[in-house]
Amino acid sequence: MSSRSWRRTTASVVGTLAVTFAVTATATPALAKPGKADPISAFPSDSLTVADKGQLTGRRVNLPLEGCGAPISCGLTQQLNQLDGFDLDPRIAIRFSGPVDPAEAAARITLQEAHGGWRTGVDRMVWDPATTTLYAHPAKQLAPGTTYKLRVQGGPANKSLQDTFTTMSATDGLLDLRKQIDSGQAFKDAGITAPGLMIDGVFPTAGTLVQLVADVTPEAPDTAARNAGFTTNQGTYVFGTYLAPNWLRPDVTIQQTPTRDAGPKAPGSVRLPFVAVLPPGPAPAGGWPVAVFGHGFTGNATNVITAASTNMQRGIATIGTNVVGHGFGPDGAIRVVQGPKVTDLPFYGRGVDQDGNARIDSTEGSSATGAASAQSSRDALRQTSADIMTLMRSLGGTDVDKNGSVDLSGKDVTYFGQSFGGIYGTMLTGVDPEVTRSVLNVPGGPVTEIARLSTSFRGLTAASLTAAGLHNGSGGTAQDFQEQMPLRGEGPVTATVEGAVEIQDYLARSTWLSRPGSPETFAPLIDPERVLVQVAFGDQTVPNPTSYTLVDAGNLWSRTSVYRNDRTGNAANNPHSFLLTGPPAAAAAGQAQIATFLKGGETIDPDGAGNVWEVPISDPALLLPLNYPQPALRP
């Protein structure tokens, strides 16, 4: 069976997200006056599951494998069949007996909790005339581990349709890792006696240059050093390592276990580097309050130095480590230069040479490989979140300079993360109550949507489509594939491009598979009083619609601050990195807002009566469009 004929069956109506770039976002009615057309099948449906007592939902997905397409697509389906339910943002598919007006038909679709009153409608509609199928998504993200009724109301002369489906226990895996850490079982399984920091070097920040000697070529590690930065305040640098339980396998996946289990055992440990910057002067009784910093994609632990400056002024120590797949190879070094004196300390980068080209790139090792490649960074993000949980629990009682005092407090630890750090920081904050307060700078989700919409990462989506044999571009560039789906809040689209619906199917299944390691899944677990979200208007790296999805999933609108780059002289540029490398005024304002919130929970408007910052956001609809400054930037 071909992939096109397979998707025409009821069982194949598996969902996605995608966005229209090459066609209008408005669909014309299928007929000027559609005749009677009854809904005849629906997806998702619990009829595509089997009973499984080992799962929290009592179900396990059982999609058909016959005619599943290319090996990558079949492997993806096999992995979905290990899950205990459907996606939290499923691509709903209603097949009709004939043509319909997509907008009118969508207005008759509702989803309601099977045992409660909560309900929602649908948006992001796509009409496929070839199969008389209407695709859509819930207007609101659904809850994990919950059964829903999917209803299509009939018109005056039409039949109705009703089915039920159950969402997967999407938060369970990461919650299991946190419980293992809290109980101590993870450390026991990994052979770690107790969490703690090992100090390798302590240096005054004044007059000290920190460099990263990156392990880029494994056979002959580099000797060239990259400047990690100076800190101008009179504080202290601390470098060292700690041991963390490691659940990752060589293909950058974590074993999938039945959701009623306590999760997989950590088969071993990993030694991770840390970089800390302490404020000037002696530590207060009990040690410096500590904020963990989560670096961005392509970054590494030395980014703590840039991020720590304002915290130092407020009496907060800042610490951070490497994300999975970041920091280049394991044989790197921190080079500390003090005049003529040079000291090299181990850095333990977390990158690996996945493609076998004898080079380790800045993010190589952060995504799953082989048959599990559709999982992308799902388990790398879950492992990174667990690494930070371990780092937090390693702080208390740390005597940095061996003078008998406690320099780093393990109480009331806070967190702030930029970009990728905002993404896994959302996951961390959602599952770990040890995070007292958290600032999430320019986060978004799902991760798959960021890749698809971003001017920086769309090529990654193109590569995955090419590997799956689904790339349908004809313009001569890797990024010219056409998926034909509107943004949230836009009108219906009629599928007219060959292969667009197949791309939607594949991307939807990829998103579904990666949902347990995507930030919007965990946003509803966050107490709004514990968090501040910073969004950059017109962000081209983590696009505004993905920030909307994350914030809306957690109902964090009252906790969302928007940097209006479009109202500055920097309006033509990508504002994504404003916090660390943007215009000085923007960086200072953003860091001041962060440090104030971390220090005492107060949310300030950095420019007061000015219009560059909206605190909180004035209208959530502001983040629905891409808001790119030039139409040509749209993928």
GROMACS .gro file of N, CA and C in nm, residues 304-406:
model
  309
  304VAL      N    1   2.799   3.093   3.158
  304VAL     CA    2   2.765   3.142   3.293
  304VAL      C    3   2.835   3.275   3.320
  305ILE      N    4   2.956   3.290   3.270
  305ILE     CA    5   3.035   3.410   3.298
  305ILE      C    6   2.964   3.535   3.246
  306THR      N    7   2.910   3.527   3.125
  306THR     CA    8   2.836   3.640   3.069
  306THR      C    9   2.706   3.664   3.144
  307ALA      N   10   2.641   3.555   3.185
  307ALA     CA   11   2.508   3.565   3.247
  307ALA      C   12   2.513   3.610   3.392
  308ALA      N   13   2.631   3.604   3.457
  308ALA     CA   14   2.638   3.621   3.602
  308ALA      C   15   2.651   3.765   3.647
  309SER      N   16   2.683   3.858   3.558
  309SER     CA   17   2.725   3.992   3.600
  309SER      C   18   2.623   4.061   3.690
  310THR      N   19   2.498   4.068   3.648
  310THR     CA   20   2.397   4.139   3.728
  310THR      C   21   2.368   4.065   3.857
  311ASN      N   22   2.365   3.932   3.852
  311ASN     CA   23   2.344   3.855   3.974
  311ASN      C   24   2.451   3.886   4.078
  312MET      N   25   2.576   3.902   4.036
  312MET     CA   26   2.684   3.934   4.129
  312MET      C   27   2.654   4.062   4.205
  313GLN      N   28   2.602   4.161   4.135
  313GLN     CA   29   2.570   4.289   4.199
  313GLN      C   30   2.459   4.276   4.302
  314ARG      N   31   2.374   4.174   4.285
  314ARG     CA   32   2.262   4.152   4.378
  314ARG      C   33   2.293   4.048   4.484
  315GLY      N   34   2.419   4.002   4.490
  315GLY     CA   35   2.456   3.905   4.593
  315GLY      C   36   2.412   3.764   4.564
  316ILE      N   37   2.402   3.728   4.435
  316ILE     CA   38   2.360   3.594   4.396
  316ILE      C   39   2.474   3.525   4.322
  317ALA      N   40   2.509   3.405   4.363
  317ALA     CA   41   2.606   3.324   4.289
  317ALA      C   42   2.536   3.257   4.172
  318THR      N   43   2.608   3.240   4.061
  318THR     CA   44   2.552   3.177   3.942
  318THR      C   45   2.637   3.056   3.905
  319ILE      N   46   2.570   2.946   3.871
  319ILE     CA   47   2.639   2.822   3.839
  319ILE      C   48   2.570   2.756   3.721
  320GLY      N   49   2.644   2.678   3.642
  320GLY     CA   50   2.583   2.608   3.530
  320GLY      C   51   2.672   2.496   3.480
  321THR      N   52   2.615   2.410   3.397
  321THR     CA   53   2.688   2.297   3.342
  321THR      C   54   2.657   2.287   3.193
  322ASN      N   55   2.707   2.182   3.128
  322ASN     CA   56   2.686   2.160   2.985
  322ASN      C   57   2.558   2.081   2.960
  323VAL      N   58   2.482   2.125   2.859
  323VAL     CA   59   2.369   2.047   2.811
  323VAL      C   60   2.421   1.924   2.738
  324VAL      N   61   2.342   1.818   2.737
  324VAL     CA   62   2.378   1.699   2.659
  324VAL      C   63   2.410   1.740   2.516
  325GLY      N   64   2.525   1.690   2.465
  325GLY     CA   65   2.565   1.720   2.328
  325GLY      C   66   2.633   1.853   2.310
  326HIS      N   67   2.662   1.924   2.417
  326HIS     CA   68   2.722   2.058   2.409
  326HIS      C   69   2.856   2.063   2.483
  327GLY      N   70   2.933   2.166   2.451
  327GLY     CA   71   3.064   2.182   2.513
  327GLY      C   72   3.174   2.110   2.437
  328PHE      N   73   3.142   2.061   2.315
  328PHE     CA   74   3.236   1.987   2.232
  328PHE      C   75   3.273   1.855   2.302
  329GLY      N   76   3.392   1.800   2.275
  329GLY     CA   77   3.426   1.667   2.324
  329GLY      C   78   3.471   1.663   2.469
  330PRO      N   79   3.491   1.542   2.523
  330PRO     CA   80   3.520   1.525   2.666
  330PRO      C   81   3.662   1.563   2.707
  331ASP      N   82   3.750   1.585   2.611
  331ASP     CA   83   3.890   1.614   2.645
  331ASP      C   84   3.923   1.763   2.637
  332GLY      N   85   3.821   1.847   2.648
  332GLY     CA   86   3.845   1.991   2.649
  332GLY      C   87   3.900   2.039   2.781
  333ALA      N   88   3.927   2.169   2.787
  333ALA     CA   89   3.984   2.226   2.910
  333ALA      C   90   3.935   2.369   2.929
  334ILE      N   91   3.927   2.408   3.056
  334ILE     CA   92   3.910   2.549   3.092
  334ILE      C   93   4.050   2.604   3.113
  335ARG      N   94   4.086   2.707   3.037
  335ARG     CA   95   4.218   2.769   3.052
  335ARG      C   96   4.200   2.902   3.126
  336VAL      N   97   4.265   2.914   3.238
  336VAL     CA   98   4.257   3.034   3.321
  336VAL      C   99   4.389   3.110   3.306
  337VAL      N  100   4.379   3.232   3.255
  337VAL     CA  101   4.498   3.313   3.227
  337VAL      C  102   4.504   3.430   3.323
  338GLN      N  103   4.611   3.435   3.402
  338GLN     CA  104   4.634   3.545   3.497
  338GLN      C  105   4.774   3.601   3.469
  339GLY      N  106   4.779   3.700   3.381
  339GLY     CA  107   4.908   3.751   3.340
  339GLY      C  108   4.987   3.640   3.271
  340PRO      N  109   5.108   3.615   3.316
  340PRO     CA  110   5.190   3.508   3.253
  340PRO      C  111   5.150   3.368   3.299
  341LYS      N  112   5.070   3.358   3.403
  341LYS     CA  113   5.035   3.228   3.458
  341LYS      C  114   4.915   3.168   3.384
  342VAL      N  115   4.928   3.045   3.338
  342VAL     CA  116   4.821   2.976   3.267
  342VAL      C  117   4.791   2.845   3.339
  343THR      N  118   4.663   2.824   3.373
  343THR     CA  119   4.620   2.701   3.439
  343THR      C  120   4.513   2.634   3.356
  344ASP      N  121   4.531   2.506   3.324
  344ASP     CA  122   4.432   2.429   3.250
  344ASP      C  123   4.360   2.333   3.345
  345LEU      N  124   4.227   2.334   3.336
  345LEU     CA  125   4.144   2.247   3.418
  345LEU      C  126   4.055   2.163   3.327
  346PRO      N  127   4.018   2.041   3.366
  346PRO     CA  128   3.933   1.957   3.280
  346PRO      C  129   3.794   2.020   3.263
  347PHE      N  130   3.738   2.003   3.142
  347PHE     CA  131   3.608   2.064   3.113
  347PHE      C  132   3.499   1.961   3.085
  348TYR      N  133   3.530   1.844   3.035
  348TYR     CA  134   3.433   1.737   3.012
  348TYR      C  135   3.315   1.782   2.925
  349GLY      N  136   3.347   1.821   2.801
  349GLY     CA  137   3.239   1.850   2.708
  349GLY      C  138   3.154   1.727   2.683
  350ARG      N  139   3.030   1.748   2.641
  350ARG     CA  140   2.934   1.638   2.628
  350ARG      C  141   2.903   1.604   2.484
  351GLY      N  142   2.981   1.661   2.388
  351GLY     CA  143   2.960   1.630   2.248
  351GLY      C  144   3.026   1.500   2.207
  352VAL      N  145   2.974   1.441   2.099
  352VAL     CA  146   3.032   1.319   2.042
  352VAL      C  147   3.031   1.332   1.890
  353ASP      N  148   3.117   1.258   1.826
  353ASP     CA  149   3.125   1.260   1.679
  353ASP      C  150   3.022   1.161   1.624
  354GLN      N  151   2.898   1.207   1.610
  354GLN     CA  152   2.791   1.118   1.566
  354GLN      C  153   2.799   1.084   1.417
  355ASP      N  154   2.847   1.178   1.336
  355ASP     CA  155   2.846   1.155   1.191
  355ASP      C  156   2.977   1.096   1.139
  356GLY      N  157   3.074   1.071   1.227
  356GLY     CA  158   3.196   1.003   1.188
  356GLY      C  159   3.289   1.083   1.099
  357ASN      N  160   3.281   1.218   1.106
  357ASN     CA  161   3.368   1.300   1.021
  357ASN      C  162   3.491   1.351   1.095
  358ALA      N  163   3.521   1.293   1.209
  358ALA     CA  164   3.638   1.329   1.290
  358ALA      C  165   3.632   1.473   1.341
  359ARG      N  166   3.511   1.524   1.358
  359ARG     CA  167   3.490   1.655   1.420
  359ARG      C  168   3.371   1.647   1.514
  360ILE      N  169   3.378   1.724   1.621
  360ILE     CA  170   3.266   1.734   1.715
  360ILE      C  171   3.215   1.877   1.709
  361ASP      N  172   3.095   1.893   1.657
  361ASP     CA  173   3.036   2.026   1.646
  361ASP      C  174   2.975   2.068   1.778
  362SER      N  175   2.928   2.193   1.785
  362SER     CA  176   2.886   2.253   1.912
  362SER      C  177   2.759   2.191   1.968
  363THR      N  178   2.679   2.120   1.885
  363THR     CA  179   2.557   2.056   1.935
  363THR      C  180   2.553   1.907   1.901
  364GLU      N  181   2.664   1.852   1.857
  364GLU     CA  182   2.665   1.713   1.810
  364GLU      C  183   2.655   1.617   1.928
  365GLY      N  184   2.548   1.542   1.929
  365GLY     CA  185   2.520   1.453   2.041
  365GLY      C  186   2.396   1.494   2.118
  366SER      N  187   2.327   1.599   2.071
  366SER     CA  188   2.207   1.646   2.142
  366SER      C  189   2.079   1.591   2.084
  367SER      N  190   2.087   1.506   1.981
  367SER     CA  191   1.968   1.447   1.920
  367SER      C  192   1.988   1.297   1.905
  368ALA      N  193   1.876   1.226   1.907
  368ALA     CA  194   1.879   1.081   1.891
  368ALA      C  195   1.925   1.044   1.751
  369THR      N  196   1.978   0.924   1.739
  369THR     CA  197   2.032   0.878   1.612
  369THR      C  198   1.966   0.748   1.569
  370GLY      N  199   1.994   0.708   1.446
  370GLY     CA  200   1.946   0.580   1.395
  370GLY      C  201   1.796   0.572   1.388
  371ALA      N  202   1.742   0.456   1.426
  371ALA     CA  203   1.598   0.433   1.417
  371ALA      C  204   1.519   0.526   1.508
  372ALA      N  205   1.585   0.582   1.609
  372ALA     CA  206   1.516   0.669   1.704
  372ALA      C  207   1.528   0.816   1.668
  373SER      N  208   1.578   0.849   1.549
  373SER     CA  209   1.608   0.988   1.515
  373SER      C  210   1.487   1.079   1.522
  374ALA      N  211   1.367   1.025   1.502
  374ALA     CA  212   1.246   1.108   1.507
  374ALA      C  213   1.221   1.163   1.647
  375GLN      N  214   1.284   1.104   1.749
  375GLN     CA  215   1.270   1.156   1.885
  375GLN      C  216   1.343   1.289   1.901
  376SER      N  217   1.438   1.316   1.812
  376SER     CA  218   1.514   1.440   1.813
  376SER      C  219   1.579   1.459   1.951
  377SER      N  220   1.558   1.573   2.014
  377SER     CA  221   1.625   1.606   2.140
  377SER      C  222   1.542   1.569   2.263
  378ARG      N  223   1.438   1.488   2.244
  378ARG     CA  224   1.346   1.457   2.355
  378ARG      C  225   1.419   1.410   2.480
  379ASP      N  226   1.502   1.305   2.466
  379ASP     CA  227   1.564   1.246   2.584
  379ASP      C  228   1.689   1.320   2.628
  380ALA      N  229   1.754   1.390   2.534
  380ALA     CA  230   1.865   1.477   2.574
  380ALA      C  231   1.814   1.587   2.667
  381LEU      N  232   1.696   1.640   2.639
  381LEU     CA  233   1.638   1.745   2.723
  381LEU      C  234   1.594   1.688   2.858
  382ARG      N  235   1.542   1.568   2.858
  382ARG     CA  236   1.504   1.507   2.986
  382ARG      C  237   1.628   1.478   3.071
  383GLN      N  238   1.734   1.427   3.008
  383GLN     CA  239   1.857   1.401   3.083
  383GLN      C  240   1.917   1.531   3.135
  384THR      N  241   1.916   1.636   3.053
  384THR     CA  242   1.970   1.764   3.097
  384THR      C  243   1.892   1.818   3.216
  385SER      N  244   1.760   1.805   3.213
  385SER     CA  245   1.679   1.849   3.328
  385SER      C  246   1.718   1.772   3.454
  386ALA      N  247   1.740   1.642   3.439
  386ALA     CA  248   1.781   1.561   3.554
  386ALA      C  249   1.922   1.600   3.601
  387ASP      N  250   2.011   1.633   3.507
  387ASP     CA  251   2.146   1.678   3.544
  387ASP      C  252   2.140   1.802   3.633
  388ILE      N  253   2.050   1.893   3.600
  388ILE     CA  254   2.039   2.016   3.679
  388ILE      C  255   1.977   1.986   3.815
  389MET      N  256   1.882   1.893   3.821
  389MET     CA  257   1.830   1.851   3.951
  389MET      C  258   1.944   1.800   4.040
  390THR      N  259   2.032   1.720   3.981
  390THR     CA  260   2.146   1.669   4.057
  390THR      C  261   2.240   1.782   4.098
  391LEU      N  262   2.266   1.875   4.009
  391LEU     CA  263   2.352   1.989   4.041
  391LEU      C  264   2.296   2.067   4.159
  392MET      N  265   2.165   2.092   4.158
  392MET     CA  266   2.103   2.166   4.269
  392MET      C  267   2.121   2.093   4.401
  393ARG      N  268   2.110   1.961   4.397
  393ARG     CA  269   2.120   1.882   4.520
  393ARG      C  270   2.266   1.858   4.561
  394SER      N  271   2.359   1.907   4.478
  394SER     CA  272   2.502   1.894   4.509
  394SER      C  273   2.559   2.019   4.574
  395LEU      N  274   2.476   2.122   4.594
  395LEU     CA  275   2.528   2.252   4.635
  395LEU      C  276   2.549   2.266   4.784
  396GLY      N  277   2.458   2.222   4.864
  396GLY     CA  278   2.459   2.253   5.006
  396GLY      C  279   2.588   2.216   5.076
  397GLY      N  280   2.641   2.308   5.156
  397GLY     CA  281   2.761   2.281   5.235
  397GLY      C  282   2.890   2.292   5.159
  398THR      N  283   2.887   2.341   5.035
  398THR     CA  284   3.009   2.349   4.956
  398THR      C  285   3.105   2.453   5.013
  399ASP      N  286   3.225   2.409   5.046
  399ASP     CA  287   3.330   2.497   5.096
  399ASP      C  288   3.426   2.524   4.980
  400VAL      N  289   3.406   2.634   4.910
  400VAL     CA  290   3.478   2.661   4.787
  400VAL      C  291   3.627   2.677   4.808
  401ASP      N  292   3.666   2.759   4.906
  401ASP     CA  293   3.807   2.791   4.923
  401ASP      C  294   3.871   2.722   5.043
  402LYS      N  295   3.803   2.619   5.096
  402LYS     CA  296   3.859   2.535   5.203
  402LYS      C  297   3.897   2.615   5.328
  403ASN      N  298   3.815   2.716   5.357
  403ASN     CA  299   3.845   2.794   5.478
  403ASN      C  300   3.748   2.763   5.591
  404GLY      N  301   3.671   2.656   5.573
  404GLY     CA  302   3.580   2.613   5.678
  404GLY      C  303   3.442   2.675   5.670
  405SER      N  304   3.415   2.757   5.568
  405SER     CA  305   3.285   2.822   5.556
  405SER      C  306   3.204   2.761   5.443
  406VAL      N  307   3.074   2.778   5.451
  406VAL     CA  308   2.986   2.734   5.344
  406VAL      C  309   2.973   2.848   5.243
   0.00000   0.00000   0.00000
